[in-house]
């Protein structure tokens, strides 16, 4: 199998989405004599892909599924990496800053009084 490039160290194993379908990146690098860099992905739906990690009979990566259609090669510009957990929390709950985490001082004082703190 081809060697992963140093640049791919941060991509391999990442979860991605392509046209709303989820996959895991198992390879990043050149594929045969094609131009550019490809991502080799294993789809969550093993019937979604076009191959099993091979290109013209050469094994490029080894998906865990035994399905002959579990994988595809896709370009970087076709994948969405989504957002990380911290960004998701910020989007859901907003940025929380300051000693009172955005809660007004009057509300804090009333709460302290109510709980006897």
PDB file of C-alpha atoms in Angstrom, residues 42-51 65-71:
ATOM      1  CA  UNK A  42     -14.923   4.173   3.955  1.00  0.00           C
ATOM      2  CA  UNK A  43     -18.652   4.930   3.961  1.00  0.00           C
ATOM      3  CA  UNK A  44     -20.928   4.234   6.911  1.00  0.00           C
ATOM      4  CA  UNK A  45     -23.283   2.703   4.312  1.00  0.00           C
ATOM      5  CA  UNK A  46     -21.151  -0.040   2.706  1.00  0.00           C
ATOM      6  CA  UNK A  47     -23.241   0.071  -0.479  1.00  0.00           C
ATOM      7  CA  UNK A  48     -22.465   3.780  -1.069  1.00  0.00           C
ATOM      8  CA  UNK A  49     -18.983   3.403  -2.518  1.00  0.00           C
ATOM      9  CA  UNK A  50     -17.451   2.278  -5.772  1.00  0.00           C
ATOM     10  CA  UNK A  51     -14.634  -0.027  -4.620  1.00  0.00           C
ATOM     11  CA  UNK A  65     -15.887  -3.654   5.817  1.00  0.00           C
ATOM     12  CA  UNK A  66     -15.756  -6.734   3.643  1.00  0.00           C
ATOM     13  CA  UNK A  67     -18.044  -5.044   1.125  1.00  0.00           C
ATOM     14  CA  UNK A  68     -16.697  -4.505  -2.412  1.00  0.00           C
ATOM     15  CA  UNK A  69     -18.528  -1.156  -2.501  1.00  0.00           C
ATOM     16  CA  UNK A  70     -17.631   0.268   0.917  1.00  0.00           C
ATOM     17  CA  UNK A  71     -15.122   2.883  -0.235  1.00  0.00           C
TER      18      UNK A  71
END
